Short mmCIF file of C-alpha atoms and ligand atoms in Angstrom, two decimals:
data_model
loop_
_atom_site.label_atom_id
_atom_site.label_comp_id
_atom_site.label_asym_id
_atom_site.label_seq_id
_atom_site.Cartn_x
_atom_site.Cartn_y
_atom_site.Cartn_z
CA UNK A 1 -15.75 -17.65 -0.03
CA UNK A 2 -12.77 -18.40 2.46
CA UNK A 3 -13.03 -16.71 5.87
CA UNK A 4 -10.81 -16.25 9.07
CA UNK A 5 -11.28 -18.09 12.07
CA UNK A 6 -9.64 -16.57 14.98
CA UNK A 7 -9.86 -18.27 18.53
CA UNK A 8 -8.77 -15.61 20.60
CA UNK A 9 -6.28 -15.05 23.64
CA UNK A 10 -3.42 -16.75 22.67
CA UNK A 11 0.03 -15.10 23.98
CA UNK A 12 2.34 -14.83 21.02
CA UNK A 13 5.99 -14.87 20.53
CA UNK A 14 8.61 -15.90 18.47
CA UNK A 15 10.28 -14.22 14.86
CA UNK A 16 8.43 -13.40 11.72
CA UNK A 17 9.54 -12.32 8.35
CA UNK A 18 8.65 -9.60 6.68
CA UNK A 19 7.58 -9.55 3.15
CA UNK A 20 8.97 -7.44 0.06
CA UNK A 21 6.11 -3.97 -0.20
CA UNK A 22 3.51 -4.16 -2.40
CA UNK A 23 2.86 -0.46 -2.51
CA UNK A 24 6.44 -0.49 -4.09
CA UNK A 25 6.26 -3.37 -6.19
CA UNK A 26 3.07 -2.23 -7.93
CA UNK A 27 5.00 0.79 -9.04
CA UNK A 28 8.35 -1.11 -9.59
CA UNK A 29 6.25 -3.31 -11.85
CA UNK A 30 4.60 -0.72 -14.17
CA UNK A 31 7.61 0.69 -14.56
CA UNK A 32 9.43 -2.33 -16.25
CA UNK A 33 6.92 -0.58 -19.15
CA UNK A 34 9.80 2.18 -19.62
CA UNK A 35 11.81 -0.81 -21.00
CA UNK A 36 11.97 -3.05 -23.84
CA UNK A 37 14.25 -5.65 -22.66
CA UNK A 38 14.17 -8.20 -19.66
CA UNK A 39 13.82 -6.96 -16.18
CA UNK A 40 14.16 -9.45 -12.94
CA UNK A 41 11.85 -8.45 -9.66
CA UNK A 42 12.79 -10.02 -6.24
CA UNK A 43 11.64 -9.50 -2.99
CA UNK A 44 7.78 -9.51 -4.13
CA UNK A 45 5.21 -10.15 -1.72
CA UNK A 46 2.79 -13.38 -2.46
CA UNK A 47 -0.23 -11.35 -2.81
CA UNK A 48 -3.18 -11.25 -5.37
CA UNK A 49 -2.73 -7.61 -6.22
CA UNK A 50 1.22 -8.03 -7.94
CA UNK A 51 -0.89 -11.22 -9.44
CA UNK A 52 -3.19 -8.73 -11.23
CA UNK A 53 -0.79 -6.19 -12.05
CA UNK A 54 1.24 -9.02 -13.99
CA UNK A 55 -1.39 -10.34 -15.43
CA UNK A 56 -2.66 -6.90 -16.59
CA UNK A 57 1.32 -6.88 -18.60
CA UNK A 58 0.72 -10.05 -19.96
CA UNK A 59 -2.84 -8.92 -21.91
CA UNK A 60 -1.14 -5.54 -23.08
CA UNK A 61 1.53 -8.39 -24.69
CA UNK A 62 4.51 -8.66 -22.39
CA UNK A 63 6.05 -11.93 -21.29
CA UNK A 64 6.51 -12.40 -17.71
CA UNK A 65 7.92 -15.68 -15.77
CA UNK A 66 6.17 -15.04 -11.99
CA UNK A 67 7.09 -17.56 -8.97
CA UNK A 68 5.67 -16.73 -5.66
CA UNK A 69 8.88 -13.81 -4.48
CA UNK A 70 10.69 -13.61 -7.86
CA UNK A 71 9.20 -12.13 -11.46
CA UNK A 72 11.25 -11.62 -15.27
CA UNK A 73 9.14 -9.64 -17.10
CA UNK A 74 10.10 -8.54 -20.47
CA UNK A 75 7.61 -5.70 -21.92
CA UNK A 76 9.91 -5.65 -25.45
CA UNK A 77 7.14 -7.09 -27.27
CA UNK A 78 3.37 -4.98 -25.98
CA UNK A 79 1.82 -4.88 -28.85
CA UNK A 80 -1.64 -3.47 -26.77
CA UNK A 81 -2.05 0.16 -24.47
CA UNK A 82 -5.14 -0.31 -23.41
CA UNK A 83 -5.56 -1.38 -19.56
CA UNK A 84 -9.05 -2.78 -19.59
CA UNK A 85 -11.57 -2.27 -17.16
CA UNK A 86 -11.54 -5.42 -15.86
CA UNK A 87 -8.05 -5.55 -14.37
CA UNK A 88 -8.40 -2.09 -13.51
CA UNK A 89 -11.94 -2.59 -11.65
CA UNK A 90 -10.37 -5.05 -9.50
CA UNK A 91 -7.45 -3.13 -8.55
CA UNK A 92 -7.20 1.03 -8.78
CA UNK A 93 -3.50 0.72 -8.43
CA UNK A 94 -3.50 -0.51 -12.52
CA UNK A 95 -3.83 3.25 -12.98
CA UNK A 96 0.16 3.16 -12.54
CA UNK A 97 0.24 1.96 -16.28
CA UNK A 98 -0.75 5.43 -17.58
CA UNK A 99 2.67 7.80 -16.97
CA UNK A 100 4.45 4.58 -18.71
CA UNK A 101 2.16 3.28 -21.39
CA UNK A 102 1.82 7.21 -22.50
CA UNK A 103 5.46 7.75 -22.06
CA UNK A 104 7.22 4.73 -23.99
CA UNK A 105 4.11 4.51 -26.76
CA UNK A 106 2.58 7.46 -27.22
CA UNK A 107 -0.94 6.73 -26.12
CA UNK A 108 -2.59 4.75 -24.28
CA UNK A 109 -6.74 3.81 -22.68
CA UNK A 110 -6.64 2.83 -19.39
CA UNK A 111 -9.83 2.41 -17.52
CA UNK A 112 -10.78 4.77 -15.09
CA UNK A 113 -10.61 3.19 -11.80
CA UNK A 114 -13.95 4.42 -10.07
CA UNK A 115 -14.17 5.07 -5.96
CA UNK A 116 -13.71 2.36 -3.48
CA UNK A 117 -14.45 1.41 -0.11
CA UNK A 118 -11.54 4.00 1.75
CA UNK A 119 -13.41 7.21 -0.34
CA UNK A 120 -13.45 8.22 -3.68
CA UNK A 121 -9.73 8.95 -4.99
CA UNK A 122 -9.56 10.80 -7.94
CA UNK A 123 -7.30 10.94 -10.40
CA UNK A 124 -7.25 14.46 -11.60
CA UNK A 125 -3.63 14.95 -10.56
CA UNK A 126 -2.48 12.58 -12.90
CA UNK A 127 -4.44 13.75 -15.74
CA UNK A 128 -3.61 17.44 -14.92
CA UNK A 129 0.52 16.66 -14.39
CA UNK A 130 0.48 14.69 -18.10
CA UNK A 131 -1.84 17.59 -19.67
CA UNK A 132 0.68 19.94 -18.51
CA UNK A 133 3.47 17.39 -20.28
CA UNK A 134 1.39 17.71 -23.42
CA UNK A 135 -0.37 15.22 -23.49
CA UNK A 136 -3.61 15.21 -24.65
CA UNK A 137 -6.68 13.82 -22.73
CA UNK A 138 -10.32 12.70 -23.16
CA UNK A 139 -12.38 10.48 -20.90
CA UNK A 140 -14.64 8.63 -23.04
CA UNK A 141 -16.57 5.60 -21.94
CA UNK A 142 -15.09 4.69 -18.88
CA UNK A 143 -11.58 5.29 -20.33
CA UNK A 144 -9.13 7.47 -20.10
CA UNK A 145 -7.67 7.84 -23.48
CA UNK A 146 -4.05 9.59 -23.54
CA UNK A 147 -1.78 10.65 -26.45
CA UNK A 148 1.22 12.32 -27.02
CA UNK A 149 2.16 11.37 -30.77
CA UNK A 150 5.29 13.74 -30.54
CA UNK A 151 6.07 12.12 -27.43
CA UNK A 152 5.76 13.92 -23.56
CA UNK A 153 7.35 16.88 -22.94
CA UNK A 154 9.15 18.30 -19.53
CA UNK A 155 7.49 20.34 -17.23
CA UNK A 156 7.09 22.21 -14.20
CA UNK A 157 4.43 20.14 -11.76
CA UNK A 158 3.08 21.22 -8.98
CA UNK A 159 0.85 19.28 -7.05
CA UNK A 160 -2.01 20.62 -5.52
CA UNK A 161 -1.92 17.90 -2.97
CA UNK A 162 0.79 15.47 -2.15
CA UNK A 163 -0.25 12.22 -4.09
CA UNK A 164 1.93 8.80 -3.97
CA UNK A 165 0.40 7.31 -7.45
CA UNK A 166 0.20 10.76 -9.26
CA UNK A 167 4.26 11.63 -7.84
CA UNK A 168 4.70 7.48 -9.32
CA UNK A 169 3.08 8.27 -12.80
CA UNK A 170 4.39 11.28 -13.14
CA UNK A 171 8.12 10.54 -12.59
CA UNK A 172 7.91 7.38 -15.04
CA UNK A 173 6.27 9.59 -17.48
CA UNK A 174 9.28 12.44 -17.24
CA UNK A 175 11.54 9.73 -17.34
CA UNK A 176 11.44 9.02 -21.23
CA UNK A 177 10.15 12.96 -21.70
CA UNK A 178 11.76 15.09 -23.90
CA UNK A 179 13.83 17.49 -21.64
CA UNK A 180 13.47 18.10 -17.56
CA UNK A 181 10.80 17.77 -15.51
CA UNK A 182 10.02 19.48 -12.34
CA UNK A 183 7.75 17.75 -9.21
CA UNK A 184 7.09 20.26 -6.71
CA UNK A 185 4.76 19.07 -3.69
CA UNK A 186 6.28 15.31 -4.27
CA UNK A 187 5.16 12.54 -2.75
CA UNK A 188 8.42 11.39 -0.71
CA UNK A 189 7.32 7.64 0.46
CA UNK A 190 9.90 4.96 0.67
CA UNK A 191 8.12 3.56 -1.93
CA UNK A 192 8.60 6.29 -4.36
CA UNK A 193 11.96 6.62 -3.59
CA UNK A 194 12.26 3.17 -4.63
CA UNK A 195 10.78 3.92 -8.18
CA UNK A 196 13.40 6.54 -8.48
CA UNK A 197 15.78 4.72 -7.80
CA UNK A 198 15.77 2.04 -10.16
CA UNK A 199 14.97 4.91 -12.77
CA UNK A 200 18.20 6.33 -11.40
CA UNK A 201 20.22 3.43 -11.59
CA UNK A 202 19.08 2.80 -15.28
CA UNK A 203 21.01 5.91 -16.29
CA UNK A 204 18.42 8.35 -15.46
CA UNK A 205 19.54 11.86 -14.05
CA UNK A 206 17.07 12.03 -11.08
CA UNK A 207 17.82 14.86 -8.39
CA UNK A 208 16.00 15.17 -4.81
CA UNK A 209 14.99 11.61 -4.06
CA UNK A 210 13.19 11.77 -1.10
CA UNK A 211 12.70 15.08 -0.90
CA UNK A 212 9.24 17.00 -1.81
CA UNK A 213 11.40 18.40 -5.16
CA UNK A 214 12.11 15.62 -7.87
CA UNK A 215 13.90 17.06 -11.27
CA UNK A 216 14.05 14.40 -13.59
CA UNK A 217 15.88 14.49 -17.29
CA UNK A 218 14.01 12.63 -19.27
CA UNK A 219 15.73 10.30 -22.04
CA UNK A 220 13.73 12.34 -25.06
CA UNK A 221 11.79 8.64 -25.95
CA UNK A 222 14.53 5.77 -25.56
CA UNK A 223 13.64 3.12 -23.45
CA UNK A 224 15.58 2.02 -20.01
CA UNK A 225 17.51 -0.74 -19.09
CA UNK A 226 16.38 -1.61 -15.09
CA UNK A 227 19.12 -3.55 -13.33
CA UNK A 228 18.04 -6.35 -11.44
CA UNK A 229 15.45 -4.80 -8.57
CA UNK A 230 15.03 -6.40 -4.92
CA UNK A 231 11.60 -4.81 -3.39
CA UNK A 232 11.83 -2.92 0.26
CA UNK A 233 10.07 -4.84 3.23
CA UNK A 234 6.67 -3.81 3.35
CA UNK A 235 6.03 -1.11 6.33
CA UNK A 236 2.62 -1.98 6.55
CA UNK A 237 2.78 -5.43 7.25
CA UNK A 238 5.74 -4.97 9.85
CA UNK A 239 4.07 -1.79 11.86
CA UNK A 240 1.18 -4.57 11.93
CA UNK A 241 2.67 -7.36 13.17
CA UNK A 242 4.17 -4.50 15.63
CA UNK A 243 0.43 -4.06 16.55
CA UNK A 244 -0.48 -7.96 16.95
CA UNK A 245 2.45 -7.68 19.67
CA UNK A 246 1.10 -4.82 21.36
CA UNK A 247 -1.95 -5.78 21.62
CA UNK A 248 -1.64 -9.50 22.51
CA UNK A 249 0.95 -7.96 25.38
CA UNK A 250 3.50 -10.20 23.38
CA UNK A 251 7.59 -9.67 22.54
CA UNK A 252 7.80 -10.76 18.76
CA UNK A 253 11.12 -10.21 16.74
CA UNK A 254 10.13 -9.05 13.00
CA UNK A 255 12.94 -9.77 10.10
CA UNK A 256 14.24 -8.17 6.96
CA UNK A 257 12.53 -4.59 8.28
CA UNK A 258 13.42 -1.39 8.02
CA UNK A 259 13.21 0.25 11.61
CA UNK A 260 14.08 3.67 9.48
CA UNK A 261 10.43 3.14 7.42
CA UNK A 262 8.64 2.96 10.42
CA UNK A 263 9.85 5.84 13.12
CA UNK A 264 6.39 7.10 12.84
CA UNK A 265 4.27 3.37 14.15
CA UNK A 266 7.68 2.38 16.47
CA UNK A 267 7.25 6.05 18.10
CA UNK A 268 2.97 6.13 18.58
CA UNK A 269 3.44 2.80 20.63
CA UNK A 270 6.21 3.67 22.80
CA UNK A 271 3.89 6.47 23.54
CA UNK A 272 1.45 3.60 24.09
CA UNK A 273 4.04 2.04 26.41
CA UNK A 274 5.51 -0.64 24.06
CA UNK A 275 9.24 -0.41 23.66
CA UNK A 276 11.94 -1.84 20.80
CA UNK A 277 15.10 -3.27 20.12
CA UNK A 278 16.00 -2.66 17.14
CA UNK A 279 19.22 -4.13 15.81
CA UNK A 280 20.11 -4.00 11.76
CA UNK A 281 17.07 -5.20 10.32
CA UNK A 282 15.66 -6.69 13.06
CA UNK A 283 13.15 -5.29 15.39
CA UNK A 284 11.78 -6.74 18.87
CA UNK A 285 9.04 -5.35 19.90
CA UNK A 286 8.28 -5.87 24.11
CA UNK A 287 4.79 -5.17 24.86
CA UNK A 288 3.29 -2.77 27.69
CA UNK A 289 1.80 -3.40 30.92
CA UNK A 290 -0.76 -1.63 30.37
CA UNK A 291 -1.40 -0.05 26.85
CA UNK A 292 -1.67 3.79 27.27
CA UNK A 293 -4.20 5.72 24.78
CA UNK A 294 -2.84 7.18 21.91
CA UNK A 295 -3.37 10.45 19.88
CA UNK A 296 -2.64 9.95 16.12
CA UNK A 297 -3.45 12.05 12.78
CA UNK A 298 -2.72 10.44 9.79
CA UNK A 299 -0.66 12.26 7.47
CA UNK A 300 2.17 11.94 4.54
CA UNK A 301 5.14 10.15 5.07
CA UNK A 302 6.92 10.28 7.38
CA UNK A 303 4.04 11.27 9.48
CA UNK A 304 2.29 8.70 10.79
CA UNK A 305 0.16 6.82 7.41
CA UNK A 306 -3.32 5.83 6.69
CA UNK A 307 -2.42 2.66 6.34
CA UNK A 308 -1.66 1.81 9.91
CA UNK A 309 -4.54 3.86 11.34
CA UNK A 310 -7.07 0.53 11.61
CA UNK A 311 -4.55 -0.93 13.01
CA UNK A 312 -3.99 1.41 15.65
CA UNK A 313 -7.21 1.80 16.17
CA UNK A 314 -7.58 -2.06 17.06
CA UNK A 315 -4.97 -1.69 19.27
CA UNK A 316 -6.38 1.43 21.27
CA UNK A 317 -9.89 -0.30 21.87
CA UNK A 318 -7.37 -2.42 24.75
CA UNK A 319 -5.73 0.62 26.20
CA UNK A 320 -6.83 2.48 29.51
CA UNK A 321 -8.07 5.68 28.38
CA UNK A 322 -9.50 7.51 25.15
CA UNK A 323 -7.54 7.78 22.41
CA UNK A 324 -8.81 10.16 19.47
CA UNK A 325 -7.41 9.19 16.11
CA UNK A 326 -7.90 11.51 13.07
CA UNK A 327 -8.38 10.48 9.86
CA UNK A 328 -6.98 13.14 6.76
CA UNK A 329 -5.97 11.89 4.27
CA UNK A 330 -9.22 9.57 3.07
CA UNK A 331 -12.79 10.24 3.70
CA UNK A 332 -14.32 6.97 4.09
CA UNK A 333 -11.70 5.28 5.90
CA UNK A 334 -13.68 4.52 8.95
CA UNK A 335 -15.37 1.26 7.97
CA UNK A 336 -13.74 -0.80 10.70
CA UNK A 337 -15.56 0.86 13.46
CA UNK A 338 -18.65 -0.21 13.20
CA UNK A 339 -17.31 -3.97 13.08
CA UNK A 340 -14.63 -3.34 16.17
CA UNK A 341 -17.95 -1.97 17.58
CA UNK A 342 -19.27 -5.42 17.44
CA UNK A 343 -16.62 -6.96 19.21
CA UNK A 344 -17.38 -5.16 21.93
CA UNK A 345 -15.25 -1.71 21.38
CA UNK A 346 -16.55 1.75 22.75
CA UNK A 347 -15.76 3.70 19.64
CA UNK A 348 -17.49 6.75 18.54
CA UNK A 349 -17.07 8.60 14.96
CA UNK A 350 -17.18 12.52 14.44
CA UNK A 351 -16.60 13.60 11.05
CA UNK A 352 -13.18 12.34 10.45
CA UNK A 353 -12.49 11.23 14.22
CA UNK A 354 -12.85 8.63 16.25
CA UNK A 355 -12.55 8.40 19.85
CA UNK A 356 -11.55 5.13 21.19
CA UNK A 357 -12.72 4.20 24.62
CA UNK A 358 -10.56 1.81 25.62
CA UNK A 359 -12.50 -1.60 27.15
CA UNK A 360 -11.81 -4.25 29.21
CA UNK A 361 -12.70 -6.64 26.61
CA UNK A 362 -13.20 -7.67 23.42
CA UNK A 363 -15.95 -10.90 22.02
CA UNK A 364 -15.83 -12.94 19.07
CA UNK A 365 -18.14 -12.26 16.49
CA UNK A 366 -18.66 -12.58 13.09
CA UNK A 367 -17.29 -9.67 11.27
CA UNK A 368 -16.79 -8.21 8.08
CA UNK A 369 -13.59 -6.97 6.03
CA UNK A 370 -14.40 -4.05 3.96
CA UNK A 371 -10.82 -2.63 2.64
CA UNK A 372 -7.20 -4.59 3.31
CA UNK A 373 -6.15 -2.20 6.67
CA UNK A 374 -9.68 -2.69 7.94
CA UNK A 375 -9.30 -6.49 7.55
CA UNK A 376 -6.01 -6.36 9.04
CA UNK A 377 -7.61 -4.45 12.26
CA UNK A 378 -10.28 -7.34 12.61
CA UNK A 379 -7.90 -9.46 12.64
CA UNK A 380 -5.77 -8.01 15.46
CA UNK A 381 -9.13 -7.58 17.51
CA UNK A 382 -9.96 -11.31 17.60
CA UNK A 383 -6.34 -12.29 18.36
CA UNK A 384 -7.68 -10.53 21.79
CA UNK A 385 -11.02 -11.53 21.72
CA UNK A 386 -12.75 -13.95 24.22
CA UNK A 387 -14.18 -17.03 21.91
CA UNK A 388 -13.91 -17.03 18.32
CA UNK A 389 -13.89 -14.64 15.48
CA UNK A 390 -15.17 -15.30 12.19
CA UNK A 391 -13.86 -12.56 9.90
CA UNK A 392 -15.46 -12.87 6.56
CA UNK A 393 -14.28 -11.56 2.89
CA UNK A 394 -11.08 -12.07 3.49
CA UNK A 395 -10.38 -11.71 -0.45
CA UNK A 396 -9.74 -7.95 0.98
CA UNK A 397 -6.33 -9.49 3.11
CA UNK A 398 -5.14 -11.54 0.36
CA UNK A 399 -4.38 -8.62 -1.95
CA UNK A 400 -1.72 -7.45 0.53
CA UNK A 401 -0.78 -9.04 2.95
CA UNK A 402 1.40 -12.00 2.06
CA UNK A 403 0.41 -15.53 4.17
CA UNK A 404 -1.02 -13.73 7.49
CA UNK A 405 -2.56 -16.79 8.67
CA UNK A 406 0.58 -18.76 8.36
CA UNK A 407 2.80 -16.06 10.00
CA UNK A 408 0.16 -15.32 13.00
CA UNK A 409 -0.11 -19.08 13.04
CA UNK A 410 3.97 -19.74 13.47
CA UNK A 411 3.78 -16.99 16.06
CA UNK A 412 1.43 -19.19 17.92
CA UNK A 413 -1.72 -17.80 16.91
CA UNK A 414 -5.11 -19.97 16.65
CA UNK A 415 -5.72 -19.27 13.09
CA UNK A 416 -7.45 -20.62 10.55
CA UNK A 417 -8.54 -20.22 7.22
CA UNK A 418 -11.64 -21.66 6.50
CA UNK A 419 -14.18 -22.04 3.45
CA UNK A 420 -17.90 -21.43 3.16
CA UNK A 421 -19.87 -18.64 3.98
C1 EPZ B 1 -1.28 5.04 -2.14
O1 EPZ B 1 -2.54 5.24 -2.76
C2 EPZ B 1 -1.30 3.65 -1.55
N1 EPZ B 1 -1.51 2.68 -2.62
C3 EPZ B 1 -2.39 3.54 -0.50
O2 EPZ B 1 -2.33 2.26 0.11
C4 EPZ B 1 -2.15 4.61 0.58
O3 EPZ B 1 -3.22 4.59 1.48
C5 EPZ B 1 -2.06 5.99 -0.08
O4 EPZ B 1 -1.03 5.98 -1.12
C6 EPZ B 1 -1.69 7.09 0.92
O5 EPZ B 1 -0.50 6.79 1.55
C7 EPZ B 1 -0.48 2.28 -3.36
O6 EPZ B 1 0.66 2.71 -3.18
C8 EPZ B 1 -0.74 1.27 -4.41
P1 EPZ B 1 -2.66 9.19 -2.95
P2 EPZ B 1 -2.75 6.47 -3.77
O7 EPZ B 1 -2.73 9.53 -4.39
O8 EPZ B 1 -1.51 6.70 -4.53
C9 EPZ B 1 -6.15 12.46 -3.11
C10 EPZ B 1 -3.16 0.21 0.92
O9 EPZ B 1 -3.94 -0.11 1.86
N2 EPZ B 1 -5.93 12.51 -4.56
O10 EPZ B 1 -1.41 9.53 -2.23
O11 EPZ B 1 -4.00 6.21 -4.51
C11 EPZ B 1 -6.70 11.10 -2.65
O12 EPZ B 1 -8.10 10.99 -2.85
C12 EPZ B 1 -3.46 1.38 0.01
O13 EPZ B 1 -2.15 -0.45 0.64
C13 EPZ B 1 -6.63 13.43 -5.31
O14 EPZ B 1 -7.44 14.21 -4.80
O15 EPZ B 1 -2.99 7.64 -2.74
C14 EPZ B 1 -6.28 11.08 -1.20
O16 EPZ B 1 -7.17 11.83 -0.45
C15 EPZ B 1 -4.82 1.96 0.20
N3 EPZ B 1 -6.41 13.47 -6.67
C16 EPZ B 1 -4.92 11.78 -1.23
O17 EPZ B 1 -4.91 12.55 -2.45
C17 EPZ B 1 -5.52 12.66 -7.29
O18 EPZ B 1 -5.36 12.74 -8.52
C18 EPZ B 1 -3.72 10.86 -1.22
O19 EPZ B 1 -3.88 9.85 -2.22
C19 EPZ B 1 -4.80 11.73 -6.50
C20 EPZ B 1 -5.02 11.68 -5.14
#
């Protein structure tokens, strides 16, 4: 099993690149489903979880041509709806297949995905949003097995709770639904404006894009026909490449980023002390002098997001002061601070927050990923750390974040990936 090995202490500078999303790709990919001719993806990130999701489209019977950034997928020919478990036990995010499989076929099995490490994510809100679009649902075996022989019909959802996959399955469902559908409590990512945006441009009438309040007119069954889709830069990897500047005390410059998808991480570390130049889609970030503790809740976009609160957290363990970062929107998403603990942090839990003490130092150690942020946060610890940092199952950072080792390494990082136990 490959691991990191981190020699800490390094200063690091220079310009990296940021990758296309995968939290909008995955979505961008399941929804080439709605079609039934050839659809080109560019922009993808090189990471093992668009790997799975194409390879989940290739068992159900589509054709897809995948190198590294650039994928042609033509879905024309499934001739299966069942996402097995599998696929979808080695990557929740296959539950995207549902709205479209259901929606352009009339039924569909998809595996249920189970919990994972970050808490135990249901997927009620799905199943509750399609019931309510007729279709009708049964959980048998593992499976979630959908139909909707007449196909789905329009209707008014309301979520009970502001969900990015349920808003992403529901508006490729209404999208080849027989009349309008109705999202109230959307999910209003840049990532789901994304997906409706390529529905849009495929001749779908889609009104309130970005907003909380998506009406959709579905195409009453007929298939789309995408244009040619380039994939956003991933705000997760840029607001954490912000963080290996902050908390190295380093200037980087990141590329092809948008400064807009990212107020909420560019504004918590100015408050930190870090400030930014941003310039098109360029952003510098120069470091602090001393990094100043940090209050954060995470919360929907554009509040500040899960994703980046590891991160922050790995950053905070170097500032002078407490910080006390909240954690709301997953219950188990806490796993790094037990092994920023062993590297010497002062971090304390309380129900769902954590209060940072911020030390002098960090040490190597050996150290565990558990979910892809929580790798990511190891990772910025031992760039600080005095000696070297082993940080094992590392399988975690390859599903999402595309080359770090190469990128920390070109920004002068010692970095390297290493195999064995
Ligand atoms: C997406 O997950 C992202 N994944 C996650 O990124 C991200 O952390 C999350 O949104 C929140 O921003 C992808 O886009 C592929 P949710 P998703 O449905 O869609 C509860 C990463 O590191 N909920 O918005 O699964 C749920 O348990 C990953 O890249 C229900 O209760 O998240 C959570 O508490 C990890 N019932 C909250 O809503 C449901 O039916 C938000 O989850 C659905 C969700």
């Amino acid at each position: 099993m490959d691991y990191l090995q981190i020699n800490g202490g390094r200063k690091l500078g220079g310009t990296v690149t940021i990758s296309g999303a995968k939290n909008a790709a995955l979505p961008i990919i399941a929804a080439t489903i709605l079609s039934d001719r050839p659809v080109t993806l560019t922009n993808l990130p090189n990471v093992v979880d668009i790997r799975t999701l194409l390879k989940l489209l290739g068992m159900l019977g589509g054709e897809v041509a995948h190198d590294n950034t650039r994928a042609e997928i033509n879905n024309g020919a499934i001739n299966s709806t069942k996402a097995v478990y599998e696929i979808v036990s080695q990557m929740r995010a296959s539950i995207l297949v549902l709205g479209p499989l259901l929606a352009r076929f009339g039924e569909c099995e998809v595996s249920l995905p189970g919990g994972c490490a970050i808490g135990q994510r249901p997927i009620d809100l799905h199943l509750k949003a399609l019931e309510a679009m007729g279709a009708h649902i049964e959980i048998k075996g593992g499976y979630v097995r959908a139909e909707a022989p007449e196909g789905l019909k329009g209707a008014k959802i309301i979520f009970d709770k502001i969900t990015v996959g349920g808003t992403e399955n529901i508006v490729m469902a209404a999208a080849l639904a027989h009349g309008t559908t109705t999202i109230l409590n959307a999910a209003k990512e840049p990532e789901v404006v994304q997906l409706c945006e390529m529905i849009r441009d495929a001749g779908v009438t889609i009104e309130g894009i970005g907003t909380s309040e998506l009406r959709i007119e579905g195409t009453g069954g007929e298939p789309l026909h995408f244009k040619e889709v380039e994939i956003i830069p991933d705000r997760i990897e840029a607001g954490t490449y912000l963080c290996a500047g902050a908390i190295t005390g380093s200037s980087i410059t990141l590329e092809k980023v948008d400064a807009g998808h990212i107020r909420a991480s560019i504004d918590k570390l100015e408050s930190m002390g870090c400030s930014f130049d941003i310039e098109g889609d360029k952003i510098t970030i120069h470091p602090a002098e001393t990094i100043r503790p940090v209050n954060l809740i995470t919360t929907e976009y554009p509040g500040f997001p899960t994703d980046m609160q590891a991160q922050f957290m790995a950053v905070a363990t170097m500032a002078e002061g407490e910080s006390l970062i909240e954690e709301r929107l997953f219950e188990n998403r806490f796993m790094h601070v037990s092994e920023l603990n062993r590297l010497g942090a002062d971090i304390w839990l309380k129900g769902s927050t954590a209060a940072v003490k911020g030390v002098d130092k960090l040490y190597g150690a050996d150290v565990m990923a558990t979910d892809l942020r929580a790798s990511s946060a190891l990772v910025l610890a031992a760039l600080v750390a005095e000696g070297t940092t082993n940080v094992r199952r590392i399988y975690h950072l390859d599903r999402g974040y595309d080359d770090l080792e190469g990128k920390l390494s070109k920004l002068g990082a010692d970095i390297v990936r290493k195999s064995g136990k």
